[in-house]
mmCIF file with all atom_site columns, N, CA and C in Angstrom:
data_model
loop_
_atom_site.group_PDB
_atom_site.id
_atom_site.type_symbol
_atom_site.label_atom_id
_atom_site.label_alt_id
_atom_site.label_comp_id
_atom_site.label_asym_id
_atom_site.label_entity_id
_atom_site.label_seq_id
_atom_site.pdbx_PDB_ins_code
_atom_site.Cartn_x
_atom_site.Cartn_y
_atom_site.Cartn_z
_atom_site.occupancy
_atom_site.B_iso_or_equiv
_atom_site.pdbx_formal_charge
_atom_site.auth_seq_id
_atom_site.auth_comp_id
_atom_site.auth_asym_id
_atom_site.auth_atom_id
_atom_site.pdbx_PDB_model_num
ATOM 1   N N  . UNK A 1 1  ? 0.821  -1.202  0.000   1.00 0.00 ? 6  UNK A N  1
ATOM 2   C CA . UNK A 1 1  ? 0.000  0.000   0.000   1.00 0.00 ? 6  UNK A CA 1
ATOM 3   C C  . UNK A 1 1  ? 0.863  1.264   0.000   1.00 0.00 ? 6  UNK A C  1
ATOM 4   N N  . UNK A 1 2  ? 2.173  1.336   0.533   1.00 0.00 ? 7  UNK A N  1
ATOM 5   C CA . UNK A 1 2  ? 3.113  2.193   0.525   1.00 0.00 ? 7  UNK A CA 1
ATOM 6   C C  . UNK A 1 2  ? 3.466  2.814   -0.967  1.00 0.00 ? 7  UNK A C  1
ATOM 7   N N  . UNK A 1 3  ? 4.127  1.760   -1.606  1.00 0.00 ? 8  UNK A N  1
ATOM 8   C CA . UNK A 1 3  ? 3.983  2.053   -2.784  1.00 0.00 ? 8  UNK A CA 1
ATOM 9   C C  . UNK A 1 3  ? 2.997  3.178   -4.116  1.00 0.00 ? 8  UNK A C  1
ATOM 10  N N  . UNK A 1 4  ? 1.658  2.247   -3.444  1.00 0.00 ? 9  UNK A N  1
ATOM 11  C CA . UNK A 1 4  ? 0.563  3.048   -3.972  1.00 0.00 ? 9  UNK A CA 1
ATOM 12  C C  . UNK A 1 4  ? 0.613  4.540   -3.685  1.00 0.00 ? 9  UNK A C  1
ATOM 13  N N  . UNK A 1 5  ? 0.462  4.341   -2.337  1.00 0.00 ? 10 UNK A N  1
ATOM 14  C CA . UNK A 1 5  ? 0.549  6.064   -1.881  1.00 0.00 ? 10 UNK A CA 1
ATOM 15  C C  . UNK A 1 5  ? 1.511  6.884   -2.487  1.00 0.00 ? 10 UNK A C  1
ATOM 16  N N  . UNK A 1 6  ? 2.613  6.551   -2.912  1.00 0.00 ? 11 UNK A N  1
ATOM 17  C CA . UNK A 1 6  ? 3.962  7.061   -2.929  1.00 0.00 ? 11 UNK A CA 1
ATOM 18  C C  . UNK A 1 6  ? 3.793  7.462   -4.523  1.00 0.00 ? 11 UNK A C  1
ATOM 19  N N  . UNK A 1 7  ? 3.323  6.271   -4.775  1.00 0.00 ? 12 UNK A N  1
ATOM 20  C CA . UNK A 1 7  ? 2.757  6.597   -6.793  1.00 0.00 ? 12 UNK A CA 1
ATOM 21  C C  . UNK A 1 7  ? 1.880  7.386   -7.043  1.00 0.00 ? 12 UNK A C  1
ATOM 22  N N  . UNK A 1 8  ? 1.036  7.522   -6.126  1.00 0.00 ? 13 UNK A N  1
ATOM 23  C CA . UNK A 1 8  ? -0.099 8.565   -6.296  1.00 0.00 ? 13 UNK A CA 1
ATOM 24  C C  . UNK A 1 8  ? 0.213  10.263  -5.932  1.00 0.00 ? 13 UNK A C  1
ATOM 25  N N  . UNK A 1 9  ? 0.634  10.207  -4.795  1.00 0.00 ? 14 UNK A N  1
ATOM 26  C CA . UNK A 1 9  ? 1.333  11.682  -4.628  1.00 0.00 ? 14 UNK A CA 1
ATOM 27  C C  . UNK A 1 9  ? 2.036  12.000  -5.376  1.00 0.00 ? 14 UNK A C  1
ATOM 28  N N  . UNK A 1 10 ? 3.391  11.427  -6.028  1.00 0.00 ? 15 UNK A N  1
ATOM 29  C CA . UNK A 1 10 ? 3.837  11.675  -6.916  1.00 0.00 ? 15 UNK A CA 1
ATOM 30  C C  . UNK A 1 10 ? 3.166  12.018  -8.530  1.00 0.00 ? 15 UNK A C  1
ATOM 31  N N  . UNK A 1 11 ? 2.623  11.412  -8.991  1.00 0.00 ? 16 UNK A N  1
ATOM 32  C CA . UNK A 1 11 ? 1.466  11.916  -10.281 1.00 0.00 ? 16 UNK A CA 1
ATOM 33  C C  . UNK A 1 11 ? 0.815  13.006  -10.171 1.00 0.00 ? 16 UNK A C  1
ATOM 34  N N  . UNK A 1 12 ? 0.340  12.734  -8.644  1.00 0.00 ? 17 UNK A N  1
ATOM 35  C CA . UNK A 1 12 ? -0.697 14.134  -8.529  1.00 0.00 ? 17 UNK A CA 1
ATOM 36  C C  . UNK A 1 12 ? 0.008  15.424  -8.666  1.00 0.00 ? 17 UNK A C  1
ATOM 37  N N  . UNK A 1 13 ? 1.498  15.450  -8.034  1.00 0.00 ? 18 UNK A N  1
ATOM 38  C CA . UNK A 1 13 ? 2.154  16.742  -8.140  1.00 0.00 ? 18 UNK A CA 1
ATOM 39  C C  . UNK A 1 13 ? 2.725  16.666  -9.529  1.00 0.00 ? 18 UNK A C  1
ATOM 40  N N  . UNK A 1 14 ? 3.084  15.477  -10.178 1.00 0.00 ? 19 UNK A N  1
ATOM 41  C CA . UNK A 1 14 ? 3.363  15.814  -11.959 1.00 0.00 ? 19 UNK A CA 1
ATOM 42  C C  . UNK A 1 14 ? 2.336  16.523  -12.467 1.00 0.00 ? 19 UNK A C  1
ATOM 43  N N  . UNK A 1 15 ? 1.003  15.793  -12.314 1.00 0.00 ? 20 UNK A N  1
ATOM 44  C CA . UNK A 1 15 ? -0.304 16.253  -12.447 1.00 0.00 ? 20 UNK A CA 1
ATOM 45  C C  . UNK A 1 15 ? -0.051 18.002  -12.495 1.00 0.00 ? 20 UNK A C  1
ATOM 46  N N  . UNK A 1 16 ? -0.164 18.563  -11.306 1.00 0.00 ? 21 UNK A N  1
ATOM 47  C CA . UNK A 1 16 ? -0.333 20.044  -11.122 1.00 0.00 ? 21 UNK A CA 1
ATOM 48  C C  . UNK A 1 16 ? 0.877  20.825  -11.528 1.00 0.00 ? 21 UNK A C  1
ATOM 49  N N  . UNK A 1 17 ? 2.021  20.358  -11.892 1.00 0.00 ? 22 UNK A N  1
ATOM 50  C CA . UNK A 1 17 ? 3.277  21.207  -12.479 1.00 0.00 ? 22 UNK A CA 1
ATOM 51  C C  . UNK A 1 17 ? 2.545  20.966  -14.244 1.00 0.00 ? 22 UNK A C  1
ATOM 52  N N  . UNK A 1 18 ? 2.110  19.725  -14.649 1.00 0.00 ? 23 UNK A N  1
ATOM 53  C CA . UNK A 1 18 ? 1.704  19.649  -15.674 1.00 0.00 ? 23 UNK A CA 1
ATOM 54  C C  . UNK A 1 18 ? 0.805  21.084  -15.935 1.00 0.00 ? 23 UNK A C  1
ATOM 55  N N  . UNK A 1 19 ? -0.351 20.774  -15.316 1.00 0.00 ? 24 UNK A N  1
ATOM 56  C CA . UNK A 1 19 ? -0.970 22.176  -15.771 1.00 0.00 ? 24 UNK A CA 1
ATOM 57  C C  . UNK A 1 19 ? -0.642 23.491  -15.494 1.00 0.00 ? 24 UNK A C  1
ATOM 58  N N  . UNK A 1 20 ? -0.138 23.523  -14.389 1.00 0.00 ? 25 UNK A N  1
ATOM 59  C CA . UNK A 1 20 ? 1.157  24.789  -14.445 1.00 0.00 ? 25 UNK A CA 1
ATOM 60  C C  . UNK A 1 20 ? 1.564  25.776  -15.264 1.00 0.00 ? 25 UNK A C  1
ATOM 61  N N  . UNK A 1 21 ? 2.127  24.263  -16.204 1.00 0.00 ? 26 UNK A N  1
ATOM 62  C CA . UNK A 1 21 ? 3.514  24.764  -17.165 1.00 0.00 ? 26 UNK A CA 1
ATOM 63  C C  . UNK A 1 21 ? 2.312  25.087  -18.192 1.00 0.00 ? 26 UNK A C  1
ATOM 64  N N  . UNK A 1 22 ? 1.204  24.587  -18.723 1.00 0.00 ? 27 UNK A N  1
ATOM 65  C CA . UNK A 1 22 ? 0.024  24.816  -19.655 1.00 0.00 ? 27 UNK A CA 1
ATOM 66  C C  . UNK A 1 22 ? -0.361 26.079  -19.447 1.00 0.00 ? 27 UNK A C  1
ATOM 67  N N  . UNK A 1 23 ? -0.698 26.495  -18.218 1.00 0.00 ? 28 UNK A N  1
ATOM 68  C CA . UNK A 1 23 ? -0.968 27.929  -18.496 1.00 0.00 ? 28 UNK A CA 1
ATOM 69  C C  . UNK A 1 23 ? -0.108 28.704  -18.195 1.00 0.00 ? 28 UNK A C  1
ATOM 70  N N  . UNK A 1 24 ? 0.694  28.733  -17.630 1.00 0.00 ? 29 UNK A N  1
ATOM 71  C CA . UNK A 1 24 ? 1.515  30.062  -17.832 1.00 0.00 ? 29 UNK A CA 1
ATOM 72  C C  . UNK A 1 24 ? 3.075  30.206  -18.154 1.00 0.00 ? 29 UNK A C  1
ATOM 73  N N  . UNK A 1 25 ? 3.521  28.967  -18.988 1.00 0.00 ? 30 UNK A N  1
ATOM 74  C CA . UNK A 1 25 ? 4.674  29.068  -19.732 1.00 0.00 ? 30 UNK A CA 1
ATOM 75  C C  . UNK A 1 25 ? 4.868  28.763  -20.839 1.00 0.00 ? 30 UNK A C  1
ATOM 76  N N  . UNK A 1 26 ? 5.575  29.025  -21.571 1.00 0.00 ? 31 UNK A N  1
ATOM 77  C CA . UNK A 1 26 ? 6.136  28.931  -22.909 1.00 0.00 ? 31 UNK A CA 1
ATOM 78  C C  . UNK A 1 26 ? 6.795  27.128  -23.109 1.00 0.00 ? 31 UNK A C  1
ATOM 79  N N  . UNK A 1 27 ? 7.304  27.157  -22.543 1.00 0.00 ? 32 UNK A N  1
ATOM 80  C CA . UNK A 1 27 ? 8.155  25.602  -22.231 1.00 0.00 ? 32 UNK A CA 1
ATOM 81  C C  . UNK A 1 27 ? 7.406  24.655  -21.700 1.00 0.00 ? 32 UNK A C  1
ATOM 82  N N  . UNK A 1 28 ? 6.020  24.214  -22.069 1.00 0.00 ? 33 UNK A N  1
ATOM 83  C CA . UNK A 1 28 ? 5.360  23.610  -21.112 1.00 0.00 ? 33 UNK A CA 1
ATOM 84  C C  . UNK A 1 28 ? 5.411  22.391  -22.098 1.00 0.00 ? 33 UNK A C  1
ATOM 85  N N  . UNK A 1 29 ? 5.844  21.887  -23.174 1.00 0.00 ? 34 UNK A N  1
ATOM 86  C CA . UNK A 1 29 ? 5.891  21.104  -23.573 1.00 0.00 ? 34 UNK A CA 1
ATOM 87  C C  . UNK A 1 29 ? 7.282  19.965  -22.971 1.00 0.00 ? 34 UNK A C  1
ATOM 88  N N  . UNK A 1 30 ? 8.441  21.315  -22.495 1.00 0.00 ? 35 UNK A N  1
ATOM 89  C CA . UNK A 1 30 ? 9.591  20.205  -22.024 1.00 0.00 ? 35 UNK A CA 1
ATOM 90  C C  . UNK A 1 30 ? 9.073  19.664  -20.409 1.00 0.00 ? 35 UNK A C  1
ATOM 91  N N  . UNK A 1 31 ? 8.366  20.523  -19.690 1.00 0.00 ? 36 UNK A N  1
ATOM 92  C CA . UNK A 1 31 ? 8.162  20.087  -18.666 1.00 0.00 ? 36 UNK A CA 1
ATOM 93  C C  . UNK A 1 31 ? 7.350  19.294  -18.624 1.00 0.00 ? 36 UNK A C  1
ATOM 94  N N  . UNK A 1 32 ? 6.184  19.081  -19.096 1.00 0.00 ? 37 UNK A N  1
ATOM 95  C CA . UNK A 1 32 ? 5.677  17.731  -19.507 1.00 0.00 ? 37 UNK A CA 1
ATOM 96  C C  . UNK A 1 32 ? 6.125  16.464  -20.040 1.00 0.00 ? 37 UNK A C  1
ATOM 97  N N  . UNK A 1 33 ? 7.004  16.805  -20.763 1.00 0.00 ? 38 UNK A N  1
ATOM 98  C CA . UNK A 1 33 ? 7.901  15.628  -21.120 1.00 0.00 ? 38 UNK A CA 1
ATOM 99  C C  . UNK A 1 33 ? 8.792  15.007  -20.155 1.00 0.00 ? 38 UNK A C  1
ATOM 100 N N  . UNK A 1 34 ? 9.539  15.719  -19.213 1.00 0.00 ? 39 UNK A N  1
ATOM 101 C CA . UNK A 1 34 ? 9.949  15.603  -18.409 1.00 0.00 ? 39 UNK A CA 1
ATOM 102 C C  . UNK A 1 34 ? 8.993  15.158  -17.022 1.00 0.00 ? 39 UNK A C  1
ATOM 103 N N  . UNK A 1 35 ? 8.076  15.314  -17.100 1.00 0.00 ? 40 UNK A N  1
ATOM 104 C CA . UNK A 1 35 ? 6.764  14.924  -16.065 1.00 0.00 ? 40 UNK A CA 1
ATOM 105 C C  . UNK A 1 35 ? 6.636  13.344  -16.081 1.00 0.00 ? 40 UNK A C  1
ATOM 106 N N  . UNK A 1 36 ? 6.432  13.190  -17.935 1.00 0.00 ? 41 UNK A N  1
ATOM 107 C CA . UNK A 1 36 ? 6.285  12.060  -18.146 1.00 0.00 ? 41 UNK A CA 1
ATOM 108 C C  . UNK A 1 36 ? 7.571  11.063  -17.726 1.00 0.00 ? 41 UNK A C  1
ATOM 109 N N  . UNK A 1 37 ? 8.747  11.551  -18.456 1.00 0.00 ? 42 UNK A N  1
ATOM 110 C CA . UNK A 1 37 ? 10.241 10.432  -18.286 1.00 0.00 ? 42 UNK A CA 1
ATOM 111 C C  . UNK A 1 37 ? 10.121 10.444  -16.390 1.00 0.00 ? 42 UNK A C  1
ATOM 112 N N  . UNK A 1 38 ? 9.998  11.097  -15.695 1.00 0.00 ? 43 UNK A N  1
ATOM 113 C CA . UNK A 1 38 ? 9.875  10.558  -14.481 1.00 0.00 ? 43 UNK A CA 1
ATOM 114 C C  . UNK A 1 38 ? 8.815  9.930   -14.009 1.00 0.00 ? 43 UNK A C  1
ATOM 115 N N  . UNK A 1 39 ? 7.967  10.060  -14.066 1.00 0.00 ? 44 UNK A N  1
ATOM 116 C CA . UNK A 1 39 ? 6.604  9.169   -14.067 1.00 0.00 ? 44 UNK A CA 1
ATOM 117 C C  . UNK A 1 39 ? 6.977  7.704   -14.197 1.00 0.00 ? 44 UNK A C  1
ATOM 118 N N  . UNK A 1 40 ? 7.486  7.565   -15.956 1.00 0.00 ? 45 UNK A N  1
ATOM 119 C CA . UNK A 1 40 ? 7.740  6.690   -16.415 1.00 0.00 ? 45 UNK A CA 1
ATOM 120 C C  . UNK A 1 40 ? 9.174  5.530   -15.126 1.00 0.00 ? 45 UNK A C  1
ATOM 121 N N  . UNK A 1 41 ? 9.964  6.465   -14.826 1.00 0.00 ? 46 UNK A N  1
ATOM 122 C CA . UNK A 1 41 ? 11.307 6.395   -14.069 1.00 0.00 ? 46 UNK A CA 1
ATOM 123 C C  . UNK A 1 41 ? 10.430 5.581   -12.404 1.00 0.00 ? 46 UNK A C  1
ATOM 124 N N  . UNK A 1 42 ? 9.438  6.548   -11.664 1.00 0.00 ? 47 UNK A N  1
ATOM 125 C CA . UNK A 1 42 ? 8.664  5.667   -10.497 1.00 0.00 ? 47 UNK A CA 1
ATOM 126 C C  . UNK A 1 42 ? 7.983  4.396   -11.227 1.00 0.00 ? 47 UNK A C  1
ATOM 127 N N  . UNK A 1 43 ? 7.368  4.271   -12.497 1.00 0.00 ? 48 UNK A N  1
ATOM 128 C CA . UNK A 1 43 ? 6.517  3.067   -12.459 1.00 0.00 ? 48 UNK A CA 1
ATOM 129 C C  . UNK A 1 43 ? 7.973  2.463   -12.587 1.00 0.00 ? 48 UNK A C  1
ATOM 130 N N  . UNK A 1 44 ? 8.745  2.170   -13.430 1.00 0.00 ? 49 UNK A N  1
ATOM 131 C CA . UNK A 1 44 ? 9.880  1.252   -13.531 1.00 0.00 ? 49 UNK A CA 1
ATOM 132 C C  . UNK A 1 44 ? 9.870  0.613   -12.312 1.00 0.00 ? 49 UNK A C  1
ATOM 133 N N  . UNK A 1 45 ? 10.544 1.512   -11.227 1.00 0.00 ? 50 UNK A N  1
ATOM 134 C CA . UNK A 1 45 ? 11.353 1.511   -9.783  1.00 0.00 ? 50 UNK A CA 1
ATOM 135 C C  . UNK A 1 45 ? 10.309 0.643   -9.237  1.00 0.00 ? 50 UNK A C  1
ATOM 136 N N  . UNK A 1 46 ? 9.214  0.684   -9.106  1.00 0.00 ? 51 UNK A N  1
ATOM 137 C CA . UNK A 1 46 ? 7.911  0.026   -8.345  1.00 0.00 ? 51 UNK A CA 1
ATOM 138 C C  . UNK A 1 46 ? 7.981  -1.353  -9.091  1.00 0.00 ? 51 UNK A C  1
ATOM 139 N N  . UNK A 1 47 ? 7.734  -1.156  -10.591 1.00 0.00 ? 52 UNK A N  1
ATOM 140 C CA . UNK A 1 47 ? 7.771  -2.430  -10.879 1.00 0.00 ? 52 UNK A CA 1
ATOM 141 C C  . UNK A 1 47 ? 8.806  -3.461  -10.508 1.00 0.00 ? 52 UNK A C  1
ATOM 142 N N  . UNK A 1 48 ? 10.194 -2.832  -10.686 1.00 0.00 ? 53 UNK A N  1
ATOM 143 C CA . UNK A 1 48 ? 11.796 -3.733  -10.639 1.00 0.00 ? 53 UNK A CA 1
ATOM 144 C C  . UNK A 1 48 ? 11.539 -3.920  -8.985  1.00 0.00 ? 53 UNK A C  1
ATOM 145 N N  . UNK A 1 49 ? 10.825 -3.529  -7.761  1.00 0.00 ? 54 UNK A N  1
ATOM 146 C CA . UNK A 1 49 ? 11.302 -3.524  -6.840  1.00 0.00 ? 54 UNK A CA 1
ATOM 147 C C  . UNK A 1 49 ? 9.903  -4.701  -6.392  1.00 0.00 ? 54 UNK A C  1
ATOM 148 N N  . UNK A 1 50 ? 8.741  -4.824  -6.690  1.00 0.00 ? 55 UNK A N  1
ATOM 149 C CA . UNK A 1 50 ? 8.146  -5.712  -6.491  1.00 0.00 ? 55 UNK A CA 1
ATOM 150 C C  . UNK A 1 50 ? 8.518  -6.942  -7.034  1.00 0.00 ? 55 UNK A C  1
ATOM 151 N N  . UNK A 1 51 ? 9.416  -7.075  -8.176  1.00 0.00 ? 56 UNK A N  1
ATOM 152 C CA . UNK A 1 51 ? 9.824  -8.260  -8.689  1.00 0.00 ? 56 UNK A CA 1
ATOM 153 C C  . UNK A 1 51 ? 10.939 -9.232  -8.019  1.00 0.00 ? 56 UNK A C  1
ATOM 154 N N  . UNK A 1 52 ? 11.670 -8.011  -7.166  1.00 0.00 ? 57 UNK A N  1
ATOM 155 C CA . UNK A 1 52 ? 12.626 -8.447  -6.240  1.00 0.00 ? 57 UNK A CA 1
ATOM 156 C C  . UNK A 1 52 ? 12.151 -8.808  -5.202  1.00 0.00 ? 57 UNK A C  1
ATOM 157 N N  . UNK A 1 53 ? 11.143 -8.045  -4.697  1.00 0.00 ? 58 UNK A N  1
ATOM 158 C CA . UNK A 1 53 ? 10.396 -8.537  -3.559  1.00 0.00 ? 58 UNK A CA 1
ATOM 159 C C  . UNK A 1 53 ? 9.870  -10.077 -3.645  1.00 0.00 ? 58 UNK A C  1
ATOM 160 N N  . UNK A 1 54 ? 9.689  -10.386 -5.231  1.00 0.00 ? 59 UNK A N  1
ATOM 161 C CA . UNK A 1 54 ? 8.659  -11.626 -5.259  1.00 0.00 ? 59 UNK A CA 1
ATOM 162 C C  . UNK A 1 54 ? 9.566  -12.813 -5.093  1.00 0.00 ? 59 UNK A C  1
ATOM 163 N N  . UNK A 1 55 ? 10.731 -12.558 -5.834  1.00 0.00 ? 60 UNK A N  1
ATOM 164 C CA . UNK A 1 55 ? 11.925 -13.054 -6.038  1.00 0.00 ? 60 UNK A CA 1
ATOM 165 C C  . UNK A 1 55 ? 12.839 -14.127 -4.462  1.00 0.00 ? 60 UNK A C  1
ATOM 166 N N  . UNK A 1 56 ? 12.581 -12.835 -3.929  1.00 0.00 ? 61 UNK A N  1
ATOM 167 C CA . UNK A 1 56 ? 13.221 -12.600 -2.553  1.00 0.00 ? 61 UNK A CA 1
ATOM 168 C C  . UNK A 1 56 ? 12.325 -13.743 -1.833  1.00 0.00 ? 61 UNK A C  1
ATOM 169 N N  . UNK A 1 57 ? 10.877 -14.100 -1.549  1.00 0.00 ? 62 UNK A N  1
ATOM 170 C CA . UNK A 1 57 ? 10.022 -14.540 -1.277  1.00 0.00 ? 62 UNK A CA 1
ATOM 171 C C  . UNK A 1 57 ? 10.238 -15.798 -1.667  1.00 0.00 ? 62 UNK A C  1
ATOM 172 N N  . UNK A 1 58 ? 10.672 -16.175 -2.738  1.00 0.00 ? 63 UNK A N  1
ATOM 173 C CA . UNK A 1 58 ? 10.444 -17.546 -3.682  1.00 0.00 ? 63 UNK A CA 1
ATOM 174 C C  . UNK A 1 58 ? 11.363 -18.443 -3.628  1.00 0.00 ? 63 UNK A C  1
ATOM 175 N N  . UNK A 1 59 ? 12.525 -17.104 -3.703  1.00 0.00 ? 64 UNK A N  1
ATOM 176 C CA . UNK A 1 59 ? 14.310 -17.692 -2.933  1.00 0.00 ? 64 UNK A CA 1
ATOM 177 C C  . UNK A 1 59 ? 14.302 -18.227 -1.084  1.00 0.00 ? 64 UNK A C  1
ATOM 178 N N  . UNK A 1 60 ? 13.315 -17.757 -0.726  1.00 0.00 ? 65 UNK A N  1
ATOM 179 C CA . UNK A 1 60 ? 13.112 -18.406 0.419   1.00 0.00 ? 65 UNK A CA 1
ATOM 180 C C  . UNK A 1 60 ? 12.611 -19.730 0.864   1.00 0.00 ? 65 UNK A C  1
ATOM 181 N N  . UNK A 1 61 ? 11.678 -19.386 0.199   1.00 0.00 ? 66 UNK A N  1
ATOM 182 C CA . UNK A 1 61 ? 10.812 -20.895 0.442   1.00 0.00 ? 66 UNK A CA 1
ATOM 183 C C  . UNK A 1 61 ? 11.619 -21.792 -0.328  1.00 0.00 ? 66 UNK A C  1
ATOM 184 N N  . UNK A 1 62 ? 12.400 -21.794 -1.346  1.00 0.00 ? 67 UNK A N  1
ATOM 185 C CA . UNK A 1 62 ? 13.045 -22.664 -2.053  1.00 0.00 ? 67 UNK A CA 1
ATOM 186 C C  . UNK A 1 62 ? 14.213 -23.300 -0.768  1.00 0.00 ? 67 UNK A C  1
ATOM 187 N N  . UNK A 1 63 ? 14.539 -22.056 -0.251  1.00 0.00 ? 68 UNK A N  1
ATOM 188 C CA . UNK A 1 63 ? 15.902 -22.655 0.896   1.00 0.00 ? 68 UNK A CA 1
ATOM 189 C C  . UNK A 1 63 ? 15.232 -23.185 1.765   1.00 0.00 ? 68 UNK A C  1
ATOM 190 N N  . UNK A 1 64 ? 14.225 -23.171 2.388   1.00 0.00 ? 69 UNK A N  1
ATOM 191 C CA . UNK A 1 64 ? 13.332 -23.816 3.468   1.00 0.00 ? 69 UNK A CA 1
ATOM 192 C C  . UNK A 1 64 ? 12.938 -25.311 3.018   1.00 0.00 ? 69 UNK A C  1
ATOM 193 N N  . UNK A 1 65 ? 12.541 -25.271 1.704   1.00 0.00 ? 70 UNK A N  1
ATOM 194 C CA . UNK A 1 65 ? 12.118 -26.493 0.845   1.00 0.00 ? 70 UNK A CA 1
ATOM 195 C C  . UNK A 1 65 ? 13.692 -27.477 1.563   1.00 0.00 ? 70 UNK A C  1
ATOM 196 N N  . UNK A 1 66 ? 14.752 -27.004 0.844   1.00 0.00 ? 71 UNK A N  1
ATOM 197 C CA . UNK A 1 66 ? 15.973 -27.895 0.837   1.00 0.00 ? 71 UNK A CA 1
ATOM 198 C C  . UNK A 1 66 ? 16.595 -27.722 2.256   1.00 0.00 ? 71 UNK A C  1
ATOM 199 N N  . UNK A 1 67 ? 16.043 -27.459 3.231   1.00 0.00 ? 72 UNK A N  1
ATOM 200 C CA . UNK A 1 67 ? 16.384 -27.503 4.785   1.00 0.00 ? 72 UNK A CA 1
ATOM 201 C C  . UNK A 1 67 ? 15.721 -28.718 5.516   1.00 0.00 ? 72 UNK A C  1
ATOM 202 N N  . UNK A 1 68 ? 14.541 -28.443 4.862   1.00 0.00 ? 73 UNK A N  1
ATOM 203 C CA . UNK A 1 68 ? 13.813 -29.604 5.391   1.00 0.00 ? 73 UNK A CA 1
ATOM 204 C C  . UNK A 1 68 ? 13.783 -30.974 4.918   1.00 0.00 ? 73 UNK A C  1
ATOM 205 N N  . UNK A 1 69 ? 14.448 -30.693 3.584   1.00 0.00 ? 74 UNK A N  1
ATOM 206 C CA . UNK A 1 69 ? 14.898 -32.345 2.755   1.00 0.00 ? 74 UNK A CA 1
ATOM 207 C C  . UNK A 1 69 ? 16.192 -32.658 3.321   1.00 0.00 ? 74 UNK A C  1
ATOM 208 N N  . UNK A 1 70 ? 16.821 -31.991 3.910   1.00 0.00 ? 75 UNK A N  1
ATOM 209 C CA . UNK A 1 70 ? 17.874 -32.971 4.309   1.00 0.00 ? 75 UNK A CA 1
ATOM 210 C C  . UNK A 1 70 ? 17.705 -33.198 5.961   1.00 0.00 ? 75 UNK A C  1
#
């Protein structure tokens, strides 16, 4: 649930620099772009870090598996 939260606050403030930069700058196309490549940069991080998490989980029970076979 951490995660979530952490993904959501984050968007929401891309969110509001997004419209920001829409109304009252000239450059609102790089800052949006830039809104996005980090956006893009947290989903990565969330994704690569739940995979390790699952990983981490699976590598366990596997060593528990072969603890108890011998």
């Amino acid at each position: 649930m951490r995660r979530e939260t952490i993904f959501l606050g984050f968007f929401s403030l891309l969110l509001a620099l997004g419209f920001d930069a829409l109304c009252h700058d000239s450059h609102a196309g790089i800052i949006i772009w830039l809104a996005c490549v980090a956006l893009w940069g947290v989903c990565t991080t969330l994704t690569l870090s739940e995979v390790i998490s699952r990983q981490r989980r699976e590598l366990a029970e596997l060593r528990s598996q072969l603890s108890k076979q011998d």
